[in-house]
Coordinates of C-alpha atoms in Angstrom, one line a residue:
Chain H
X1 CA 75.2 41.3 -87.6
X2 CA 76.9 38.2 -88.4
X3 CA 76.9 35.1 -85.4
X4 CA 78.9 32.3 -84.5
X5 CA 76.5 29.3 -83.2
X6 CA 77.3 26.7 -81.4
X7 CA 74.0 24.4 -80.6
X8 CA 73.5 21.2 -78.8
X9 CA 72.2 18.9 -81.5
X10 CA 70.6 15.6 -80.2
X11 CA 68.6 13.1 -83.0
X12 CA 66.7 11.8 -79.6
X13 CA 66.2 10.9 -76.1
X14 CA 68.7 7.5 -76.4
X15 CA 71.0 9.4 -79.0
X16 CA 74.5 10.7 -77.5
X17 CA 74.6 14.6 -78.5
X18 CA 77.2 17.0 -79.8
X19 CA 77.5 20.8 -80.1
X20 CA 77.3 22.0 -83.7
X21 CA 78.6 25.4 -85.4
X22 CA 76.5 27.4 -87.5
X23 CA 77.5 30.7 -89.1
X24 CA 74.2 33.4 -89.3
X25 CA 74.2 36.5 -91.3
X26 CA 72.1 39.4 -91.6
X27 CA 70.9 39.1 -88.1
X28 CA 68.9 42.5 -87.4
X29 CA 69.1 43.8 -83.3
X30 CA 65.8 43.7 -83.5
X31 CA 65.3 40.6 -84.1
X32 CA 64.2 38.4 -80.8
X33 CA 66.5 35.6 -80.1
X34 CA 64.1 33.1 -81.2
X35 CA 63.4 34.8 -84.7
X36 CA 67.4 35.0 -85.3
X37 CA 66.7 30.9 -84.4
X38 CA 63.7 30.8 -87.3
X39 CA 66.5 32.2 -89.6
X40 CA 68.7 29.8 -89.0
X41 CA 66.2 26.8 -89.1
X42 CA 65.0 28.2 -92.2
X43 CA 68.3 28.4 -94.2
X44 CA 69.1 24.2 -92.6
X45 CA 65.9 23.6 -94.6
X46 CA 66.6 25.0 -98.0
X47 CA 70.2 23.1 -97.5
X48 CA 67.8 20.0 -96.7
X49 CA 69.3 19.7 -93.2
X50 CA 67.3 18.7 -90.3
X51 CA 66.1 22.3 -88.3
X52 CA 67.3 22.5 -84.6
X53 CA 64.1 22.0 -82.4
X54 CA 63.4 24.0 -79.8
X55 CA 60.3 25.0 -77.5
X56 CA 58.6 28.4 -78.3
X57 CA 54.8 29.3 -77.4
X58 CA 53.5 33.0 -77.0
X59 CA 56.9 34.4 -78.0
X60 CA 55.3 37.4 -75.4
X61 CA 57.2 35.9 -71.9
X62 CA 54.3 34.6 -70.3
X63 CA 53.6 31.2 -71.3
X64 CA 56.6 29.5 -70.1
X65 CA 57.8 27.2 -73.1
X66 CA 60.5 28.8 -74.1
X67 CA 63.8 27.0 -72.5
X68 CA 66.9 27.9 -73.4
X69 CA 70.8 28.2 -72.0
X70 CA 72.2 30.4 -73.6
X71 CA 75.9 31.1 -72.9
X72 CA 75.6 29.8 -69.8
X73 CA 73.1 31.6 -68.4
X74 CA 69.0 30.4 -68.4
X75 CA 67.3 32.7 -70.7
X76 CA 70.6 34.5 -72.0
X77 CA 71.9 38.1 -70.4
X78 CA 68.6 40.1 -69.6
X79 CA 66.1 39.2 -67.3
X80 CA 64.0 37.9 -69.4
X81 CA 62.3 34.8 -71.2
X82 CA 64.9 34.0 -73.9
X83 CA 61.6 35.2 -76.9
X84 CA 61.9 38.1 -75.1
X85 CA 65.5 38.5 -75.1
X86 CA 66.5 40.3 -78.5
X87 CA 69.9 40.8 -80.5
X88 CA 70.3 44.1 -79.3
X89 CA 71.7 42.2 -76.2
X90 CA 74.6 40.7 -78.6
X91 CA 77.2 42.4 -80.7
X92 CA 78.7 41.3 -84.2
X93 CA 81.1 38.4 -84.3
X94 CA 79.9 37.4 -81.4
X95 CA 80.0 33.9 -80.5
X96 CA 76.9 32.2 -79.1
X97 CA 76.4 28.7 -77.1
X98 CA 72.6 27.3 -77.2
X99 CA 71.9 24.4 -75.0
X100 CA 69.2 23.2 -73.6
X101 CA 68.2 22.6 -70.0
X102 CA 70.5 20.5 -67.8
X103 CA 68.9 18.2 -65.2
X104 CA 68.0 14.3 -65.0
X105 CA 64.6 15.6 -64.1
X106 CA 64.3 17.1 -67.3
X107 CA 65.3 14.9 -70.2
X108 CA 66.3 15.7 -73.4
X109 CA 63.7 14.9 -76.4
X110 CA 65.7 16.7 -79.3
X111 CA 67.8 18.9 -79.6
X112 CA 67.1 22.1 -77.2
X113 CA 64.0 20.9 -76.2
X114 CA 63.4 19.2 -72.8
X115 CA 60.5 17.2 -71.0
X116 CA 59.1 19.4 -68.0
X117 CA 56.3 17.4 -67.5
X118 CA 57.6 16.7 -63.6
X119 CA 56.5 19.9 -63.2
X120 CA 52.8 18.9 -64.1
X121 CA 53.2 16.2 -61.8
X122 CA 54.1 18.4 -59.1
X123 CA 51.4 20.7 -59.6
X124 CA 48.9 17.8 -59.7
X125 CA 50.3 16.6 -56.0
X126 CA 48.8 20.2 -54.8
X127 CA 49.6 23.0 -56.9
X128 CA 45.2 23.7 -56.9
X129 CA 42.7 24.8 -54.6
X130 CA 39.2 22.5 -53.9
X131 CA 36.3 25.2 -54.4
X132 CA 32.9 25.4 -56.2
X133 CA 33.5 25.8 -59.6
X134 CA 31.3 28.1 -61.5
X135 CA 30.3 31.4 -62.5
X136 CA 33.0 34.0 -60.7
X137 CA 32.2 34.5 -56.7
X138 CA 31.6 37.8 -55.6
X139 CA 34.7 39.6 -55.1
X140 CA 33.8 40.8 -51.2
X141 CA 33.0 37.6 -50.2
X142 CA 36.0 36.5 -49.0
X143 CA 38.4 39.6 -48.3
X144 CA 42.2 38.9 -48.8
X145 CA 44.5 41.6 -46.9
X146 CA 46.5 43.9 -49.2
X147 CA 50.0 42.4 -47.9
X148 CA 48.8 38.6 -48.7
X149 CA 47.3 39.4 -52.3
X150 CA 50.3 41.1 -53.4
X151 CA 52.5 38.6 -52.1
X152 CA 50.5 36.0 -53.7
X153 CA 50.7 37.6 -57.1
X154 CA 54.3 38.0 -56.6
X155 CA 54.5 34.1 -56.8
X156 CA 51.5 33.2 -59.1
X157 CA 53.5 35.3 -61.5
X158 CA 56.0 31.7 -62.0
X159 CA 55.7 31.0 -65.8
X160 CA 56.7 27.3 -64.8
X161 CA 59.5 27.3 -67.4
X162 CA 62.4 26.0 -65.6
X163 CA 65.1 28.3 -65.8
X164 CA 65.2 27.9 -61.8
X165 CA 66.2 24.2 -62.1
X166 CA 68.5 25.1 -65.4
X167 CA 70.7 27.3 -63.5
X168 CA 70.6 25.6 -60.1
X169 CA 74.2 23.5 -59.7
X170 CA 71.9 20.9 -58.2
X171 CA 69.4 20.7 -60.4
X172 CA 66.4 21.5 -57.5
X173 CA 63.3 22.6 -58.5
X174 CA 62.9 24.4 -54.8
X175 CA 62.3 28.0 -56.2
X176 CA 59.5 26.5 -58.6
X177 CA 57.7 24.3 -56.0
X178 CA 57.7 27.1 -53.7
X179 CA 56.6 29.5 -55.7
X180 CA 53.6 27.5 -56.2
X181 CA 53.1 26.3 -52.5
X182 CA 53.1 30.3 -51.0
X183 CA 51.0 31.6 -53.8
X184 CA 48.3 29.4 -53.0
X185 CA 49.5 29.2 -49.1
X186 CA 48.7 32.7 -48.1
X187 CA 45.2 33.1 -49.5
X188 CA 42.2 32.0 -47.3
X189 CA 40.9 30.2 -50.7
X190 CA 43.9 27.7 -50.1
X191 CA 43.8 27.4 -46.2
X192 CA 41.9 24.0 -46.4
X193 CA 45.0 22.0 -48.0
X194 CA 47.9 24.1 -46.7
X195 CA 49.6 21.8 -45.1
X196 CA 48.9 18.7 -47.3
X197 CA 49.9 20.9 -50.2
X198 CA 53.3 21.5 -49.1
X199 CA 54.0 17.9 -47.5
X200 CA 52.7 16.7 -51.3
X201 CA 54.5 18.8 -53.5
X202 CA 57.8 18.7 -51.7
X203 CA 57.3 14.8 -51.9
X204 CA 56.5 15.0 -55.7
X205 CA 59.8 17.4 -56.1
X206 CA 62.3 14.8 -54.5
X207 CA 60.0 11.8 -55.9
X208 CA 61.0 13.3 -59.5
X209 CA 64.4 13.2 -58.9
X210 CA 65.2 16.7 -58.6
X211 CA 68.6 18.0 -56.6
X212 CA 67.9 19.7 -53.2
X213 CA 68.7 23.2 -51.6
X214 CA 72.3 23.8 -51.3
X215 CA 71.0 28.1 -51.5
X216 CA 73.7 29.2 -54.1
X217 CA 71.0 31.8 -55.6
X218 CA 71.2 30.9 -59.0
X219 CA 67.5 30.3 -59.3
X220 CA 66.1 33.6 -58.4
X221 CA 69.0 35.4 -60.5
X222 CA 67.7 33.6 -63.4
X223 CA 64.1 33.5 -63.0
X224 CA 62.5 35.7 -65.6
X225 CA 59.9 36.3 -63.3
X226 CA 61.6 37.7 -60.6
X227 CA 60.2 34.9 -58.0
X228 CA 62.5 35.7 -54.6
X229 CA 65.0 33.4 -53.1
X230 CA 62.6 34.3 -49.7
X231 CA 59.8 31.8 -51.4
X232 CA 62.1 28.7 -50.5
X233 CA 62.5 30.3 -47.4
X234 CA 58.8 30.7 -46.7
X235 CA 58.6 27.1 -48.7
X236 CA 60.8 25.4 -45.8
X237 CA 59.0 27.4 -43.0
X238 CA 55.6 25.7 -44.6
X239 CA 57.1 22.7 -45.0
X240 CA 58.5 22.6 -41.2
X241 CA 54.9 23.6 -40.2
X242 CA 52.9 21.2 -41.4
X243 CA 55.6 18.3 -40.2
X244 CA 55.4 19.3 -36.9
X245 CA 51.1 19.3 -37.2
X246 CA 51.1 16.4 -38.8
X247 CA 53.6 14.9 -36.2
X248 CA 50.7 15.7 -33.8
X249 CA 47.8 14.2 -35.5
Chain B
X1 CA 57.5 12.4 -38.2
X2 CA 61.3 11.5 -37.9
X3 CA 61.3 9.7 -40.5
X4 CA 59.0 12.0 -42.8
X5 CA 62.2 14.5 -42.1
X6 CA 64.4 12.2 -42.8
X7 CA 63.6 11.4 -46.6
X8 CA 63.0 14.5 -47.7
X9 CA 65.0 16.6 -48.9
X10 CA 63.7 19.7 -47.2
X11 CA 63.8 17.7 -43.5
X12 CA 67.4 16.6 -44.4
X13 CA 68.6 20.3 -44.8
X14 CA 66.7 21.0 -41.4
X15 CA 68.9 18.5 -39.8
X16 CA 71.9 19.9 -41.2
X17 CA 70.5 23.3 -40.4
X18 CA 69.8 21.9 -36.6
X19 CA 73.1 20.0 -36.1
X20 CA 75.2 22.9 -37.7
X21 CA 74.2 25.4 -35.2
X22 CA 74.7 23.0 -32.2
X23 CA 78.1 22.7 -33.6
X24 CA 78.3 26.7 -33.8
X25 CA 77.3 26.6 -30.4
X26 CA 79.9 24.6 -29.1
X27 CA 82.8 26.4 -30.9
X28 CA 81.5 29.9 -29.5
X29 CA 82.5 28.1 -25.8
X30 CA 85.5 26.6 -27.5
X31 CA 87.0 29.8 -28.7
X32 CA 86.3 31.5 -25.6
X33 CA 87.8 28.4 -23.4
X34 CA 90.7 28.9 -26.0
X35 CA 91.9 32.5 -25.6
X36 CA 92.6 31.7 -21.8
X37 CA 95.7 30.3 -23.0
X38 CA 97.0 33.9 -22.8
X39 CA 96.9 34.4 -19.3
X40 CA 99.3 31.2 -18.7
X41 CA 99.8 27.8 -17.8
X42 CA 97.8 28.1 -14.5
X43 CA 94.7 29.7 -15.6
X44 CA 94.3 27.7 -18.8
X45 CA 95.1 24.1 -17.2
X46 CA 93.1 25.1 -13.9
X47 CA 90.1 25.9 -17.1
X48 CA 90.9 22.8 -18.5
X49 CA 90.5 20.6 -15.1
X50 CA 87.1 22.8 -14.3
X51 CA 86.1 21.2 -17.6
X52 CA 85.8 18.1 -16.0
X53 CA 84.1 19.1 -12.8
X54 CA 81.5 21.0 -14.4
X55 CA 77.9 20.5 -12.5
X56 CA 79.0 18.4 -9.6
X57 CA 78.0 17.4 -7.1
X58 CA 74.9 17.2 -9.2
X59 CA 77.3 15.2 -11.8
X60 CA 80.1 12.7 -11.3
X61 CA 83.5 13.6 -12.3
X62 CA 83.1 14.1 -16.5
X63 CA 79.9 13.3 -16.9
X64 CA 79.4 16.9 -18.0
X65 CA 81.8 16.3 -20.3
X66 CA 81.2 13.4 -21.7
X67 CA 77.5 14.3 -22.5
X68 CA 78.7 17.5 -24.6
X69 CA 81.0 15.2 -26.3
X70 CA 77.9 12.5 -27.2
X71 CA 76.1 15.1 -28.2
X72 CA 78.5 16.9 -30.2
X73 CA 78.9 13.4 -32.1
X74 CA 75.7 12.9 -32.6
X75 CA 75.3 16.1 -34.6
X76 CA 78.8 15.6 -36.5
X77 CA 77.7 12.4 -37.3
X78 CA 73.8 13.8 -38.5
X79 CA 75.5 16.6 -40.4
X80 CA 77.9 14.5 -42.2
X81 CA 75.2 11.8 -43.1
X82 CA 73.2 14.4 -44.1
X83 CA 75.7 16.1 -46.6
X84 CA 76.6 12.9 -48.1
X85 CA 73.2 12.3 -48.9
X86 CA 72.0 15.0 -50.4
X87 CA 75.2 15.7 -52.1
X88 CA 75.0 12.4 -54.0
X89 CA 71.3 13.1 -54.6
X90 CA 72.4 16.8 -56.2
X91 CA 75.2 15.1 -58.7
X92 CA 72.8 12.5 -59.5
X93 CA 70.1 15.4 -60.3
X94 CA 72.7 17.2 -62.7
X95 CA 74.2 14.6 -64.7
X96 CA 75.3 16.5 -67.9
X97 CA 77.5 20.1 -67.6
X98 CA 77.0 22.9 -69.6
X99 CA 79.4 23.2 -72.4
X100 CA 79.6 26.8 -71.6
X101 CA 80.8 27.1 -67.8
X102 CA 80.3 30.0 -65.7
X103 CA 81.7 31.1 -62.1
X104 CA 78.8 30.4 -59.8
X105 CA 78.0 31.7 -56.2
X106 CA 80.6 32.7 -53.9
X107 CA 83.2 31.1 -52.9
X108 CA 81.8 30.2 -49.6
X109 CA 79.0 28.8 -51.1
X110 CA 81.1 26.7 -53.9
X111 CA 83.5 25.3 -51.0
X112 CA 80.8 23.9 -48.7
X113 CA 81.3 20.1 -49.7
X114 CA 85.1 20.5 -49.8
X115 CA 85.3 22.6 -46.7
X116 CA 82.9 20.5 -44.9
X117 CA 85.9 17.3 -45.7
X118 CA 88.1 19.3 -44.6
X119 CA 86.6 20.3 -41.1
X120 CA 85.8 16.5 -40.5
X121 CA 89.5 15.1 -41.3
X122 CA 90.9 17.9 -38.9
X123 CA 88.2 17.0 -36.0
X124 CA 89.5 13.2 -36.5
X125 CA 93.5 14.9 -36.4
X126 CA 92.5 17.4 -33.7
X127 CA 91.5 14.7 -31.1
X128 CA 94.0 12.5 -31.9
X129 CA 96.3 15.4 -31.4
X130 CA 95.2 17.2 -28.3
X131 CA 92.6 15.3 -26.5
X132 CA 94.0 12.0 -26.7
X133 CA 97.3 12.3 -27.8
X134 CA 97.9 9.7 -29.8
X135 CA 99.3 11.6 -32.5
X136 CA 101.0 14.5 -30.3
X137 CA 104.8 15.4 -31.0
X138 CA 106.8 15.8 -28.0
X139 CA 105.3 13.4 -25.4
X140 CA 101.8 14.5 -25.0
X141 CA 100.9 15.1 -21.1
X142 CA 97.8 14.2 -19.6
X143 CA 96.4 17.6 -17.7
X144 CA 98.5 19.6 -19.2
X145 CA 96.8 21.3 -22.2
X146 CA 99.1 24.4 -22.2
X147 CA 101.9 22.4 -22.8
X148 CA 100.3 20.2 -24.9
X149 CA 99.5 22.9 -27.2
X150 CA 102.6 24.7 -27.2
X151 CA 104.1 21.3 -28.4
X152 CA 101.6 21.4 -31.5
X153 CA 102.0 24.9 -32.6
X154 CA 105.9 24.7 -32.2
X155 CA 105.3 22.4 -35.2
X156 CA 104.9 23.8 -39.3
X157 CA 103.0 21.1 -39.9
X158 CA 101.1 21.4 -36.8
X159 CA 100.2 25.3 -37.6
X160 CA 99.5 24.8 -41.2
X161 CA 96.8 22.0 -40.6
X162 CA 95.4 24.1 -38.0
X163 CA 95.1 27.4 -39.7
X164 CA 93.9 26.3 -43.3
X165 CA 91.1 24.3 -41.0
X166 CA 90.3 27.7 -39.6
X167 CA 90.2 29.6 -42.8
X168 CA 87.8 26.7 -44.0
X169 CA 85.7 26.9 -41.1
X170 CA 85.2 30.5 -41.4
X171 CA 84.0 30.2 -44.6
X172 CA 81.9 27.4 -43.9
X173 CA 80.0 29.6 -41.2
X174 CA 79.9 32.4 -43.4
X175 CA 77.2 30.6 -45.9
X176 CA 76.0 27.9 -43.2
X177 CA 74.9 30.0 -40.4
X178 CA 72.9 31.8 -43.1
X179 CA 72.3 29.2 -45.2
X180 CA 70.5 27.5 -41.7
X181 CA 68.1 30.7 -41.1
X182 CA 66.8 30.0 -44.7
X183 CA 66.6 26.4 -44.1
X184 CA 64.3 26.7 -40.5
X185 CA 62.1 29.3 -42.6
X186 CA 64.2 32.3 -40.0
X187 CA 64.5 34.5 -43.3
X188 CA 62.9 36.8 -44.5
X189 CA 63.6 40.0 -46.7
X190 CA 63.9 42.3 -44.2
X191 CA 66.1 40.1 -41.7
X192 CA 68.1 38.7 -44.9
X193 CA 70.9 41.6 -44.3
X194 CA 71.2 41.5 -40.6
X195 CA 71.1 37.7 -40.9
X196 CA 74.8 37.7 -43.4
X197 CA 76.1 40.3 -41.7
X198 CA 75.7 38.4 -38.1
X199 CA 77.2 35.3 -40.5
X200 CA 80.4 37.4 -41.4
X201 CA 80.7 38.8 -37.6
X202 CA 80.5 34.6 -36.3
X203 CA 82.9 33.4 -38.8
X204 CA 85.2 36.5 -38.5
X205 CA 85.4 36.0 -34.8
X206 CA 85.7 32.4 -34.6
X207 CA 88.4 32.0 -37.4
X208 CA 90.3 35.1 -35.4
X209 CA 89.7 34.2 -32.1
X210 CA 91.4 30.1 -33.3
X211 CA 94.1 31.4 -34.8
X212 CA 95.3 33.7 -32.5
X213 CA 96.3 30.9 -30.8
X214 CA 98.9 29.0 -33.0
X215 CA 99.9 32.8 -33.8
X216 CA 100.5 33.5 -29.9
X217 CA 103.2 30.3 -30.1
X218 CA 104.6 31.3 -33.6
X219 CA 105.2 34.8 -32.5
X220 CA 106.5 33.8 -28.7
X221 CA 103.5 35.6 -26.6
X222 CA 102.1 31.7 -25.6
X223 CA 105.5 29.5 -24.5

């Protein structure tokens, strides 16, 4: 296959950036998105140009580093991480737009790669549990009803990558946050700071300049993860909670 | 507490969510106050003048009233606040586009801040028009509503501000009463279907149930 590109290149975080075309040939459909990328970087270095930067990590869709937009969408076409997205999902001539994340939460550093660490900061405001650390517990020792495991898995399975905020119009970071407060939220392991948890994180979200709520969906139709729009939902229904008992202290 | 609500942005959205549906409210008793304007000039200006009586002797003449119209204030006021807020807080939050543009999220959805204008500068033309008059073509007549209304709706201009505030207000219900379930935690996966679908029956209803009325006038039925 042969592929129009058009990437955002930046130099740095201060630097004004621009999208640039590249022409790629000899792409194979079975290439993953990110190896078509290597390709590309590695025919910019034998010209002696610089190679576009962009975050990669387990290149298996379950680390969470890789970040891209990729014709408009978070993660390109599938439902997927974008190392997991392949060529397959692209025809010949086809042209492609790469850019990376868009939110003031989430700076550029070059190129297609963006800072998340707000959402380390976020995570540090509650996103743990206070127990004994250790050799594993025994598993009986503190049952957890079929309903609230699975439901906790459903959210523990966010990557943290950031395609939620990416695709939200307001740049929020709701469907992330509240992926993280619920997972921990309905196990018995994180009763003792459920309600500082969600008062904490909420307050690191809008402290980190994130967007709020308007519920356009976009997150959850681009999480690779499949986190539902119900978790900001559930989030808000915390949230409201622990106001009100707080309210009462 | 208040003011933990207040600067979040999660507390914010409750108070839209919490002002909204008194507003929904009130419009469910408007549009049923409304359609008695089909069974003539006696029945709706007799409705009109009960308006003002309502809960005496327990309340002086329009105290009723007036304390629906305070609070009614109060939450067009909260909402509004609200909306600006967190609307300048969600440009800030996205400063850059995407080069390559999509269509996003219904069109309910994507007219929220623009219908949301719109509603506000026909409430400010609405009460100039029929409540106090100031603005009212034809001599506007105290006690009268039925004429008073007939007078507007014998007017283009009067109709098409009326009915293109309808048509924005049904879409605004349409993704707010929803949008307001998710927002008080009411939502959940199993109510999500019953929850739009009780959106689309409101905003159907209400944007029908209005415009029958400048209709009625156009069409002859109300004179």
């Amino acid at each position: 296959m042969k592929l129009t590109l058009r990437v955002w290149r930046q130099k740095n975080a201060d630097a004004d950036g621009a999208m640039s075309t590249y022409e790629v040939d000899n792409v194979s459909p079975d290439m993953s998105f990110l190896e078509m990328l290597d390709t590309l970087n590695e025919e910019l270095i034998l010209k002696g140009e610089d190679p576009v930067a962009f975050d990669h990590d387990c290149r298996e869709g379950i680390c969470g580093a890789c970040s891209l937009v990729i014709n408009g969408d978070a993660h390109g076409p599938e439902r997927t991480t974008t190392c997991q997205l392949h060529m397959r999902s692209f025809k010949d001539g086809d042209t492609i737009d790469i850019e990376p994340w868009r939110a003031s939460a989430f700076p550029v550093i070059k190129d297609l790669v963006v800072d998340r660490s707000a959402f380390d900061r976020i995570i540090q405001a509650g996103g743990y549990i206070t127990a004994p650390t250790g050799s594993a517990p025994e598993a009986h020792a503190t049952p957890v009803p079929k309903p609230d495991a699975d439901y906790a898995f459903e959210h523990a399975e966010c990557i943290g990558c950031g395609a939620c905020v990416a695709a939200c119009p307001n740049g929020a970071a709701m469907l992330f946050t509240s992926a993280k407060v619920n997972h921990l939220n309905v196990l018995p392991q994180g009763a003792p700071e459920r309600e500082t948890r969600v008062l904490d994180m909420v307050a690191q979200m809008d402290e980190e300049g994130f967007g709020g709520c308007t519920l356009t969906g976009e997150c959850a139709t681009a999480c690779p993860k499949g986190i539902p729009l119900t978790s900001i939902t559930n989030m808000n229904r915390e949230w409201l909670r622990a106001t009100r008992k707080a309210g009462k202290r | 507490m208040a003011r933990t609500v207040w600067d979040s942005t999660v507390g914010k959205k409750a108070v839209m969510a919490v002002s909204g549906a008194i507003m929904l409210l009130y419009l469910v008793a408007h549009v049923i106050g409304n359609l008695k304007i089909f069974f003539g000039a006696g029945e709706f200006n007799h409705y009109a003048h009960w308006l003002r009586t309502v809960g005496e002797p327990f309340m002086h003449y329009e105290w009723t009233l007036w304390l629906v119209r305070v609070v009614l204030v109060v939450a067009v006021v909260a909402h509004a606040v609200s909306a600006y807020q967190l609307s300048r807080r969600d440009i800030k939050a996205r400063p850059s586009k995407y080069v390559h543009k999509k269509p996003r999220a219904s069109y309910a959805t994507r007219t929220m801040r623009w219908g949301g204008i719109i509603l506000g500068l026909f409430i400010v033309w609405h009460i100039l028009d029929l409540t106090t008059g100031t603005v009212h073509s034809g001599g506007f007549q105290e006690g009268r509503p039925y004429e008073n209304v007939v007078d507007t709706f014998s007017t283009w201009y009067g109709n098409v501000i009326y009915i293109v505030a309808m048509l924005a207000l049904g879409l605004h219900i349409r993704h707010g009463f929803w949008s307001a379930a998710q927002t008080l935690g009411a939502g959940s996966r199993t109510r999500d279907r019953a929850l739009k679908a009780v959106a689309n029956v409101l905003a159907l209803l209400l944007t029908a149930g209005f415009i029958a009325v400048p209709v009625g006038v156009m069409t002859g039925v109300v004179s």
